Structures are given as structure tokens and as C-alpha cells.
């Protein structure tokens, strides 16, 4: 899409979204120039789904931004992911958490993470099932270099935005329950509920999202 149109859409969305909600630009398949247009319009968070694509694009995007891994992360790419990403939104196993902790500790670095929840119980989708979440949270809390910031979900693709509401509501409830069980300092850090995409972000915001991840709404249809 034309860069000026991307800038216009970004400004428009940023104006409509309540100030406590962060807009992340889901940048998969988008060119560096398109991503830079979004940053020029005031977007500060970028999401990429693949390590390799982020490695290729990040050097071409000098603007200050926080880069989030929003795709599935294989353990054998964890080291490279740490070099290119600032946040991981898709933590969903103890094995990956262990691998990350082992890489982070010697570097003296901490990584903000969200636990991905498979809230729609879709067999093909990543994420822990809701009933598995408390156990994984307990395990992650033992790793001093993982900063547990909250939860992330990708509900089933909606036909109508309202289709997503029960899933968002279920996520908000899980979020409150986990937060309520954490000691005060950790509860304060646990402040991010990443849910809502172009088709349903308004419903997500109504149900308590603190971060929405937008691709099409900012950049137009993917080619
Ligand atoms: C592509 C993608 C988005 C954005 O999708 P749109 O429907 O284009 O807004 C959000 N989150 C994740 C994990 C994605 O892969």
C-alpha cells in the first residue's frame, strides 16, 4: 500500500484506541519502508512471526521500536530469536522456557514474555490449554531471567467480530485469576493482555485487551 495511506491508517487507529492500549503492528510480509511508515505515524511496537524475516528486516529499520516475536518459536531458533527480539509473546512450554533461561542467564539479560493460551482449543494452534496455564506459570516464575508480563491469545478466526467476545472474556478472566495469585511485585509486572487483531480489536479492547496486534488494518490486505 502507499506509504502515506499506511501513515494515515496508523494515525487514525492510534487516535481511536484508548490510551492504556498498546498498538502492535503485525509486520509479517511487509516491506521495511511500510514498517517505517507505521513507526513515523507513532507506532512503537512491531511483531514478526519468523526469526529469519526479523533478522533480515531489523537492520533496515533504524527507528527505535520494541520487536515482539508473535509466531511459534522452535527451541533450535531460540538463540537467534534472542538476538533479534525484545519480547516473546508465544511462550507455551516448559522446554522452551528452560532453553531461554539457559541462554539468558550467562548473558545477564532478562526477557519479557507472554504465555500463549490456546483459548479456542484448536488442535492446530499453539498455546497452552487454559487448564495447563497455572502449572506453566508456576514453572516460569522459577526462572529469574524470564519476566512474566502477561498472556497472549489468537482465538478462532471470527466470521463476525462478536464471535471473538467469549474467547476474549475467557482470556480476561484467566488474566485476572493468574494476576490475583501472584505476589504483589510480580502482579504489578503482569500487566499485558495481548489479544485482538484487525477483524475484532474493538471487541478485544471492550473485554480488557491491553495490547492489540494489527496487520491488515494498518497495512492493507496481504498480497
Ligand atoms: C498476522 C497476525 C496478526 C495480525 O493479523 P491481521 O488480521 O492482519 O490484523 C496478529 N497476530 C498474529 C500472531 C499474527 O500472526
Coordinates of N, CA and C and ligand atoms in Angstrom, one line a residue:
X1 N 0.8 -1.2 0.0 CA 0.0 0.0 0.0 C 0.9 1.2 0.0
X2 N 0.3 2.3 -0.4 CA 1.1 3.6 -0.4 C 1.5 4.0 1.0
X3 N 2.7 4.5 1.1 CA 3.2 4.8 2.4 C 2.4 5.8 3.1
X4 N 1.9 6.8 2.4 CA 1.1 7.8 3.0 C -0.3 7.3 3.6
X5 N -0.8 6.3 2.9 CA -2.0 5.7 3.3 C -1.8 4.8 4.6
X6 N -0.6 4.2 4.6 CA -0.3 3.4 5.9 C -0.2 4.4 7.0
X7 N 0.5 5.5 6.8 CA 0.7 6.5 7.9 C -0.7 7.0 8.3
X8 N -1.6 7.2 7.4 CA -2.9 7.8 7.7 C -3.7 6.7 8.5
X9 N -3.7 5.5 8.1 CA -4.4 4.4 8.9 C -3.8 4.3 10.3
X10 N -2.5 4.3 10.4 CA -1.9 4.2 11.7 C -2.3 5.3 12.6
X11 N -2.3 6.6 12.1 CA -2.7 7.7 13.0 C -4.1 7.6 13.4
X12 N -5.0 7.2 12.4 CA -6.4 7.0 12.7 C -6.7 6.0 13.8
X13 N -6.0 4.8 13.7 CA -6.2 3.8 14.7 C -5.7 4.3 16.1
X14 N -4.5 4.9 16.1 CA -3.9 5.4 17.3 C -4.8 6.4 18.0
X15 N -5.5 7.2 17.2 CA -6.5 8.1 17.7 C -7.7 7.5 18.3
X16 N -8.1 6.3 17.7 CA -9.3 5.7 18.2 C -9.1 4.7 19.4
X17 N -7.9 4.2 19.5 CA -7.6 3.3 20.6 C -7.4 4.0 21.9
X18 N -8.0 3.5 23.0 CA -7.9 4.2 24.3 C -6.4 4.2 24.7
X19 N -6.0 5.2 25.5 CA -4.5 5.5 25.7 C -3.9 4.3 26.5
X20 N -4.6 3.5 27.2 CA -4.0 2.4 28.0 C -3.7 1.2 27.1
X21 N -4.1 1.2 25.9 CA -4.0 0.1 25.0 C -2.8 0.3 24.0
X22 N -1.9 -0.6 24.0 CA -0.7 -0.5 23.0 C -1.1 -1.1 21.7
X23 N -0.8 -0.4 20.6 CA -1.0 -1.0 19.3 C 0.3 -1.6 18.8
X24 N 0.3 -2.9 18.5 CA 1.5 -3.5 17.9 C 1.2 -3.7 16.4
X25 N 2.1 -3.3 15.6 CA 2.0 -3.6 14.1 C 2.5 -5.0 13.8
X26 N 1.6 -5.8 13.3 CA 2.0 -7.2 12.9 C 2.6 -7.1 11.5
X27 N 3.9 -7.2 11.4 CA 4.6 -6.8 10.2 C 5.0 -7.9 9.2
X28 N 4.5 -9.1 9.4 CA 4.9 -10.2 8.5 C 4.5 -9.8 7.1
X29 N 5.4 -10.2 6.2 CA 5.3 -9.9 4.7 C 5.3 -8.4 4.4
X30 N 5.5 -7.5 5.3 CA 5.5 -6.1 5.0 C 7.0 -5.7 4.8
X31 N 7.1 -4.7 3.8 CA 8.5 -4.3 3.5 C 9.0 -3.3 4.5
X32 N 10.3 -3.2 4.7 CA 10.8 -2.2 5.7 C 10.3 -0.8 5.5
X33 N 10.1 -0.4 4.2 CA 9.6 1.0 4.0 C 8.1 1.1 4.6
X34 N 7.3 0.1 4.5 CA 6.0 0.1 5.0 C 6.0 0.2 6.6
X35 N 6.9 -0.6 7.1 CA 7.0 -0.7 8.6 C 7.5 0.7 9.1
X36 N 8.4 1.3 8.4 CA 9.0 2.6 8.8 C 7.9 3.7 8.7
X37 N 7.0 3.5 7.8 CA 5.8 4.5 7.7 C 5.0 4.4 8.9
X38 N 4.8 3.1 9.4 CA 4.0 2.9 10.6 C 4.7 3.6 11.8
X39 N 6.0 3.4 11.9 CA 6.7 4.0 13.0 C 6.7 5.5 12.9
X40 N 6.8 6.0 11.7 CA 6.7 7.5 11.6 C 5.4 8.1 12.0
X41 N 4.3 7.2 12.0 CA 3.0 7.6 12.4 C 2.8 7.5 13.9
X42 N 3.8 6.9 14.6 CA 3.6 6.8 16.1 C 3.5 5.4 16.6
X43 N 3.5 4.4 15.8 CA 3.6 3.0 16.2 C 4.9 2.8 16.9
X44 N 4.9 2.0 18.0 CA 6.2 1.8 18.8 C 6.5 0.3 19.0
X45 N 5.6 -0.5 18.6 CA 5.8 -2.0 18.8 C 5.6 -2.7 17.5
X46 N 6.5 -3.6 17.2 CA 6.4 -4.4 16.0 C 6.4 -5.9 16.3
X47 N 5.6 -6.6 15.5 CA 5.5 -8.1 15.7 C 5.9 -8.8 14.4
X48 N 6.8 -9.8 14.6 CA 7.1 -10.6 13.5 C 6.9 -12.1 13.8
X49 N 6.6 -12.9 12.8 CA 6.2 -14.3 13.1 C 7.4 -15.3 12.8
X50 N 8.4 -14.8 12.2 CA 9.6 -15.7 11.8 C 10.9 -15.0 12.2
X51 N 11.8 -15.8 12.8 CA 13.1 -15.3 13.2 C 13.8 -14.8 12.0
X52 N 13.8 -15.6 10.9 CA 14.6 -15.2 9.7 C 14.1 -13.9 9.1
X53 N 12.8 -13.7 9.1 CA 12.3 -12.5 8.5 C 12.7 -11.3 9.4
X54 N 12.6 -11.4 10.7 CA 13.0 -10.3 11.6 C 14.5 -10.0 11.4
X55 N 15.3 -11.1 11.3 CA 16.8 -10.8 11.1 C 17.1 -10.1 9.8
X56 N 16.3 -10.3 8.8 CA 16.5 -9.7 7.5 C 16.1 -8.2 7.6
X57 N 14.9 -8.0 8.3 CA 14.3 -6.6 8.3 C 14.9 -5.7 9.3
X58 N 15.2 -6.2 10.5 CA 15.6 -5.3 11.6 C 16.7 -4.4 11.3
X59 N 17.8 -4.8 10.6 CA 18.9 -3.9 10.3 C 18.4 -2.8 9.3
X60 N 17.3 -3.0 8.6 CA 16.9 -2.0 7.6 C 15.9 -1.0 8.3
X61 N 15.6 -1.2 9.6 CA 14.7 -0.3 10.3 C 15.4 0.3 11.5
X62 N 16.0 1.5 11.2 CA 16.8 2.1 12.3 C 16.0 2.7 13.4
X63 N 14.7 3.0 13.2 CA 13.9 3.7 14.2 C 13.9 2.9 15.5
X64 N 13.7 3.6 16.6 CA 13.6 2.9 17.9 C 12.2 2.2 17.9
X65 N 12.2 0.9 18.2 CA 10.9 0.2 18.3 C 11.2 -1.0 19.2
X66 N 10.1 -1.6 19.8 CA 10.2 -2.8 20.5 C 9.7 -3.9 19.6
X67 N 10.6 -4.9 19.4 CA 10.3 -6.0 18.5 C 9.8 -7.3 19.3
X68 N 8.6 -7.7 18.9 CA 8.0 -8.9 19.6 C 7.9 -10.1 18.6
X69 N 8.3 -11.2 19.2 CA 8.1 -12.5 18.4 C 6.7 -12.9 18.7
X70 N 5.8 -13.0 17.6 CA 4.4 -13.4 17.8 C 4.1 -14.7 17.0
X71 N 5.1 -15.3 16.5 CA 4.9 -16.6 15.8 C 5.5 -17.7 16.7
X72 N 5.3 -18.9 16.3 CA 5.7 -20.1 17.1 C 7.3 -20.1 17.1
X73 N 7.9 -20.3 18.2 CA 9.3 -20.3 18.3 C 9.8 -21.7 18.6
X74 N 10.6 -22.2 17.6 CA 11.2 -23.6 17.8 C 12.5 -23.4 18.7
X75 N 12.7 -24.4 19.6 CA 13.8 -24.4 20.5 C 15.1 -24.1 19.8
X76 N 15.3 -24.7 18.6 CA 16.6 -24.6 17.9 C 16.8 -23.2 17.3
X77 N 15.7 -22.3 17.4 CA 15.9 -20.9 16.9 C 15.9 -20.0 18.1
X78 N 15.9 -20.5 19.3 CA 15.8 -19.6 20.5 C 17.0 -18.6 20.6
X79 N 18.2 -19.1 20.3 CA 19.3 -18.2 20.4 C 19.2 -17.1 19.4
X80 N 18.9 -17.4 18.2 CA 18.8 -16.3 17.2 C 17.6 -15.4 17.5
X81 N 16.6 -16.0 18.0 CA 15.4 -15.1 18.4 C 15.8 -14.1 19.5
X82 N 16.7 -14.5 20.4 CA 17.1 -13.6 21.5 C 17.9 -12.4 20.9
X83 N 18.6 -12.7 19.8 CA 19.4 -11.6 19.2 C 18.5 -10.6 18.5
X84 N 17.4 -10.9 18.0 CA 16.6 -10.0 17.2 C 15.3 -9.5 17.9
X85 N 14.8 -10.2 18.9 CA 13.6 -9.8 19.5 C 13.8 -9.3 20.9
X86 N 12.9 -8.4 21.3 CA 12.9 -7.8 22.7 C 11.9 -8.5 23.6
X87 N 10.9 -9.0 23.0 CA 9.8 -9.7 23.8 C 9.5 -11.0 23.0
X88 N 9.0 -12.0 23.8 CA 8.4 -13.2 23.2 C 7.0 -13.3 23.7
X89 N 6.1 -13.4 22.7 CA 4.6 -13.4 23.1 C 4.1 -14.8 23.1
X90 N 4.9 -15.8 22.7 CA 4.4 -17.1 22.3 C 5.0 -18.2 23.2
X91 N 5.3 -17.9 24.4 CA 5.9 -19.0 25.3 C 4.8 -19.9 25.6
X92 N 5.0 -21.2 25.4 CA 3.9 -22.2 25.7 C 4.4 -23.5 26.1
X93 N 5.7 -23.6 26.5 CA 6.1 -24.9 27.1 C 7.3 -24.7 28.0
X94 N 7.3 -25.7 29.0 CA 8.4 -25.7 29.9 C 9.8 -25.8 29.2
X95 N 9.8 -26.7 28.2 CA 11.1 -26.9 27.5 C 11.6 -25.6 26.9
X96 N 10.7 -24.8 26.3 CA 11.2 -23.6 25.7 C 11.6 -22.6 26.8
X97 N 10.9 -22.6 27.9 CA 11.3 -21.7 29.0 C 12.7 -22.1 29.5
X98 N 12.9 -23.4 29.7 CA 14.2 -23.8 30.2 C 15.3 -23.4 29.2
X99 N 15.1 -23.6 27.9 CA 16.1 -23.3 26.9 C 16.4 -21.8 27.0
X100 N 15.4 -20.9 27.1 CA 15.6 -19.5 27.1 C 16.3 -19.1 28.4
X101 N 15.9 -19.7 29.5 CA 16.6 -19.3 30.7 C 18.1 -19.7 30.6
X102 N 18.4 -20.8 30.0 CA 19.8 -21.3 29.9 C 20.6 -20.3 29.0
X103 N 19.9 -19.7 28.0 CA 20.6 -18.8 27.1 C 20.7 -17.4 27.8
X104 N 19.7 -17.0 28.5 CA 19.7 -15.6 29.1 C 20.6 -15.5 30.3
X105 N 20.7 -16.5 31.1 CA 21.4 -16.4 32.4 C 22.9 -16.0 32.2
X106 N 23.7 -16.7 31.3 CA 25.1 -16.3 31.1 C 25.2 -14.9 30.5
X107 N 24.2 -14.4 29.8 CA 24.2 -13.1 29.2 C 23.8 -12.0 30.2
X108 N 23.3 -12.4 31.3 CA 22.8 -11.5 32.3 C 21.7 -10.6 31.8
X109 N 20.9 -11.2 31.0 CA 19.8 -10.5 30.3 C 18.4 -11.1 30.7
X110 N 17.4 -10.2 30.8 CA 16.1 -10.7 31.1 C 15.2 -10.5 29.9
X111 N 14.2 -11.4 29.7 CA 13.3 -11.3 28.5 C 11.9 -11.2 29.0
X112 N 11.2 -10.2 28.6 CA 9.8 -10.1 28.9 C 9.0 -11.2 28.0
X113 N 8.2 -11.9 28.7 CA 7.4 -13.0 28.0 C 5.9 -12.9 28.3
X114 N 5.2 -13.4 27.3 CA 3.7 -13.6 27.5 C 3.5 -15.1 27.2
X115 N 2.6 -15.7 28.0 CA 2.3 -17.1 27.8 C 1.1 -17.1 26.8
X116 N 1.3 -17.9 25.7 CA 0.2 -18.0 24.7 C -0.8 -19.1 25.2
X117 N -2.0 -18.7 25.1 CA -3.1 -19.6 25.6 C -3.9 -20.0 24.3
X118 N -4.1 -21.3 24.2 CA -5.0 -21.8 23.1 C -6.4 -21.8 23.6
X119 N -7.0 -20.6 23.6 CA -8.3 -20.4 24.3 C -9.4 -21.0 23.5
X120 N -9.2 -21.2 22.2 CA -10.3 -21.9 21.4 C -10.1 -23.4 21.3
X121 N -9.1 -23.9 22.0 CA -8.8 -25.4 22.0 C -8.7 -25.9 20.6
X122 N -8.0 -25.2 19.7 CA -7.9 -25.7 18.3 C -6.6 -26.5 18.2
X123 N -6.8 -27.8 17.7 CA -5.7 -28.7 17.7 C -4.5 -28.2 17.0
X124 N -4.7 -27.4 15.9 CA -3.6 -27.0 15.1 C -2.9 -25.8 15.6
X125 N -3.4 -25.2 16.7 CA -2.9 -23.9 17.2 C -1.9 -24.1 18.3
X126 N -0.9 -23.2 18.4 CA 0.0 -23.3 19.5 C -0.7 -22.7 20.8
X127 N 0.0 -22.8 21.9 CA -0.5 -22.3 23.1 C -0.9 -23.4 24.1
X128 N -0.9 -23.0 25.4 CA -1.3 -24.0 26.4 C -2.8 -24.0 26.5
X129 N -3.4 -25.1 26.9 CA -4.8 -25.1 27.2 C -5.0 -24.3 28.5
X130 N -6.2 -23.7 28.7 CA -6.4 -22.9 29.9 C -6.1 -23.7 31.2
X131 N -6.5 -25.0 31.2 CA -6.2 -25.7 32.5 C -4.7 -26.0 32.7
X132 N -3.9 -25.9 31.7 CA -2.5 -26.1 31.8 C -1.7 -24.8 32.3
X133 N -2.5 -23.7 32.2 CA -1.8 -22.4 32.4 C -1.2 -22.2 33.8
X134 N -2.0 -22.5 34.9 CA -1.4 -22.3 36.2 C -0.1 -23.0 36.4
X135 N 0.0 -24.2 36.0 CA 1.3 -25.0 36.1 C 2.4 -24.4 35.4
X136 N 2.2 -24.0 34.1 CA 3.3 -23.4 33.4 C 3.7 -22.0 34.0
X137 N 2.7 -21.3 34.5 CA 3.1 -20.0 35.2 C 4.0 -20.3 36.4
X138 N 3.6 -21.3 37.2 CA 4.5 -21.6 38.3 C 5.9 -21.9 37.9
X139 N 6.0 -22.7 36.8 CA 7.3 -23.1 36.3 C 8.1 -21.9 35.8
X140 N 7.5 -21.0 35.1 CA 8.2 -19.8 34.5 C 8.6 -18.9 35.7
X141 N 7.8 -18.8 36.7 CA 8.2 -17.9 37.8 C 9.5 -18.3 38.5
X142 N 9.9 -19.6 38.3 CA 11.2 -20.1 38.9 C 12.4 -19.6 38.1
X143 N 12.2 -19.1 36.9 CA 13.3 -18.7 36.1 C 13.6 -17.2 36.2
X144 N 14.7 -16.9 36.8 CA 14.9 -15.4 37.2 C 15.1 -14.5 35.9
X145 N 15.4 -15.1 34.8 CA 15.7 -14.3 33.6 C 14.5 -14.2 32.7
X146 N 13.4 -14.8 33.0 CA 12.1 -14.6 32.3 C 11.2 -13.7 33.1
X147 N 10.8 -12.6 32.5 CA 9.9 -11.6 33.1 C 8.5 -11.9 32.6
X148 N 7.7 -12.5 33.5 CA 6.3 -12.8 33.1 C 5.5 -11.6 33.0
X149 N 5.2 -11.2 31.8 CA 4.4 -9.9 31.6 C 2.9 -10.1 31.4
X150 N 2.5 -11.3 31.0 CA 1.1 -11.5 30.8 C 0.7 -12.6 29.9
X151 N -0.4 -12.5 29.2 CA -0.9 -13.6 28.3 C -1.2 -13.0 26.9
X152 N -1.2 -14.0 26.0 CA -1.5 -13.7 24.6 C -2.4 -14.8 24.1
X153 N -3.3 -14.4 23.1 CA -4.2 -15.4 22.5 C -4.5 -15.1 21.1
X154 N -4.7 -16.1 20.3 CA -5.2 -16.0 18.9 C -6.5 -16.8 18.8
X155 N -7.7 -16.3 19.1 CA -8.9 -17.1 19.1 C -9.2 -17.5 17.7
X156 N -10.1 -18.5 17.5 CA -10.5 -18.9 16.2 C -10.9 -17.7 15.3
X157 N -10.6 -17.8 14.0 CA -10.9 -16.7 13.1 C -12.4 -16.4 13.1
X158 N -12.8 -15.2 13.4 CA -14.2 -14.9 13.5 C -14.8 -14.6 12.2
X159 N -16.1 -15.0 12.0 CA -16.9 -14.6 10.9 C -17.4 -13.2 11.2
X160 N -17.8 -13.0 12.4 CA -18.3 -11.7 12.9 C -17.5 -11.3 14.1
X161 N -17.1 -10.0 14.3 CA -16.3 -9.7 15.5 C -16.9 -10.2 16.8
X162 N -18.2 -10.3 16.9 CA -18.8 -10.7 18.2 C -18.5 -12.2 18.5
X163 N -18.1 -13.0 17.4 CA -17.7 -14.4 17.6 C -16.6 -14.5 18.6
X164 N -15.7 -13.4 18.6 CA -14.5 -13.5 19.4 C -14.7 -13.1 20.9
X165 N -15.9 -12.5 21.2 CA -16.1 -12.0 22.5 C -16.0 -13.0 23.6
X166 N -16.6 -14.2 23.5 CA -16.5 -15.2 24.6 C -15.0 -15.6 24.8
X167 N -14.2 -15.7 23.8 CA -12.8 -16.0 23.9 C -12.1 -14.9 24.7
X168 N -12.3 -13.7 24.3 CA -11.7 -12.6 24.9 C -12.1 -12.5 26.4
X169 N -13.3 -12.7 26.6 CA -13.8 -12.7 28.0 C -13.2 -13.8 28.8
X170 N -13.0 -15.0 28.2 CA -12.4 -16.1 29.0 C -10.9 -15.7 29.2
X171 N -10.3 -15.1 28.3 CA -8.9 -14.7 28.5 C -8.7 -13.6 29.6
X172 N -9.7 -12.7 29.6 CA -9.6 -11.7 30.7 C -9.8 -12.3 32.1
X173 N -10.6 -13.3 32.1 CA -10.9 -14.0 33.4 C -9.6 -14.7 33.8
X174 N -9.0 -15.5 32.9 CA -7.7 -16.1 33.2 C -6.6 -15.2 33.7
X175 N -6.6 -14.0 33.0 CA -5.6 -13.0 33.3 C -5.8 -12.5 34.7
X176 N -7.1 -12.2 35.1 CA -7.3 -11.7 36.4 C -7.0 -12.8 37.5
X177 N -7.3 -14.1 37.2 CA -7.1 -15.1 38.1 C -5.6 -15.3 38.4
X178 N -4.8 -15.3 37.3 CA -3.4 -15.5 37.5 C -2.8 -14.3 38.2
X179 N -3.2 -13.1 37.8 CA -2.7 -11.9 38.5 C -3.0 -11.9 40.0
X180 N -4.2 -12.4 40.3 CA -4.6 -12.4 41.7 C -3.8 -13.4 42.5
X181 N -3.2 -14.4 41.9 CA -2.4 -15.4 42.7 C -1.0 -15.0 42.8
X182 N -0.5 -14.0 42.1 CA 0.9 -13.6 42.1 C 1.2 -12.7 43.3
X183 N 2.4 -12.8 43.9 CA 2.8 -11.9 44.9 C 2.8 -10.5 44.3
X184 N 2.6 -9.5 45.2 CA 2.4 -8.1 44.7 C 3.4 -7.6 43.6
X185 N 4.7 -7.8 43.8 CA 5.6 -7.3 42.9 C 5.5 -7.9 41.5
X186 N 5.2 -9.3 41.5 CA 5.0 -9.9 40.2 C 3.7 -9.6 39.6
X187 N 2.7 -9.4 40.4 CA 1.4 -9.0 39.9 C 1.5 -7.7 39.2
X188 N 2.3 -6.8 39.7 CA 2.4 -5.5 39.1 C 3.1 -5.6 37.7
X189 N 4.0 -6.5 37.6 CA 4.7 -6.7 36.3 C 3.8 -7.4 35.3
X190 N 2.8 -8.1 35.8 CA 1.9 -8.9 35.0 C 0.8 -8.0 34.5
X191 N 1.0 -7.2 33.4 CA 0.1 -6.1 33.1 C -0.3 -6.1 31.6
X192 N 0.0 -7.2 30.9 CA -0.2 -7.2 29.4 C -1.1 -8.4 29.0
X193 N -2.2 -8.0 28.4 CA -3.1 -9.0 27.8 C -3.2 -8.7 26.3
X194 N -2.5 -9.5 25.5 CA -2.3 -9.3 24.1 C -3.4 -10.1 23.3
X195 N -4.4 -9.4 22.8 CA -5.5 -10.1 22.1 C -6.2 -9.1 21.3
X196 N -6.7 -9.6 20.1 CA -7.5 -8.7 19.2 C -6.6 -8.4 18.0
X197 N -7.2 -8.7 16.8 CA -6.5 -8.4 15.5 C -7.4 -7.5 14.7
X198 N -7.1 -7.3 13.4 CA -7.8 -6.3 12.6 C -9.3 -6.6 12.6
X199 N -9.8 -7.8 12.6 CA -11.2 -8.1 12.5 C -12.0 -7.9 13.8
X200 N -11.3 -7.9 14.9 CA -12.0 -7.9 16.2 C -11.4 -7.1 17.3
X201 N -10.5 -6.2 16.9 CA -9.8 -5.5 18.0 C -10.7 -4.6 18.9
X202 N -11.8 -4.1 18.3 CA -12.6 -3.2 19.2 C -13.3 -4.1 20.3
X203 N -13.7 -5.3 19.9 CA -14.3 -6.2 20.9 C -13.2 -6.5 22.0
X204 N -12.0 -6.8 21.5 CA -10.9 -7.1 22.4 C -10.7 -6.0 23.4
X205 N -10.7 -4.8 22.9 CA -10.5 -3.6 23.8 C -11.6 -3.6 24.9
X206 N -12.9 -3.8 24.4 CA -14.0 -3.8 25.3 C -13.9 -4.8 26.4
X207 N -13.2 -5.9 26.1 CA -13.1 -7.0 27.0 C -11.8 -7.0 27.8
X208 N -11.0 -6.0 27.6 CA -9.9 -5.8 28.5 C -8.5 -6.0 27.9
X209 N -8.4 -6.1 26.6 CA -7.0 -6.2 26.0 C -6.2 -4.9 26.4
X210 N -4.9 -5.1 26.6 CA -4.0 -4.0 26.8 C -3.1 -3.8 25.7
X211 N -3.1 -4.9 24.8 CA -2.3 -4.8 23.5 C -3.1 -5.4 22.4
X212 N -3.2 -4.7 21.3 CA -3.8 -5.3 20.1 C -2.8 -5.5 19.0
X213 N -2.9 -6.5 18.2 CA -1.9 -6.8 17.2 C -2.6 -6.6 15.8
X214 N -2.2 -5.6 15.1 CA -2.9 -5.3 13.8 C -2.0 -5.4 12.6
X215 N -2.4 -6.1 11.6 CA -1.7 -6.2 10.3 C -2.5 -5.4 9.3
X216 N -3.6 -6.1 8.8 CA -4.4 -5.6 7.7 C -4.9 -4.2 8.0
X217 N -5.4 -3.9 9.2 CA -6.0 -2.6 9.5 C -5.0 -1.5 9.3
X218 N -3.7 -1.8 9.5 CA -2.7 -0.7 9.3 C -2.1 -0.7 7.9
X219 N -1.8 -1.9 7.4 CA -1.0 -2.0 6.1 C -1.9 -2.4 4.9
X220 N -3.2 -2.7 5.1 CA -4.0 -3.2 4.0 C -3.8 -4.7 3.8
X221 N -4.6 -5.3 2.9 CA -4.6 -6.7 2.7 C -3.2 -7.2 2.3
X222 N -2.8 -8.4 2.8 CA -1.6 -9.0 2.5 C -1.7 -9.6 1.1
X223 N -0.6 -9.4 0.3 CA -0.6 -9.8 -1.1 C -0.3 -11.3 -1.2
Ligands
LIG1 C1 -0.8 -11.7 11.3 C2 -1.0 -11.7 12.8 C3 -1.8 -10.6 13.4 C4 -2.5 -9.5 12.6 O1 -3.4 -10.1 11.8 P1 -4.5 -9.1 11.0 O2 -5.7 -9.9 10.9 O3 -3.8 -8.8 9.7 O4 -4.6 -7.9 11.8 C5 -1.9 -10.7 14.7 N1 -1.3 -11.6 15.5 C6 -0.6 -12.6 15.0 C7 0.0 -13.7 15.8 C8 -0.4 -12.7 13.6 O5 0.3 -13.7 13.0

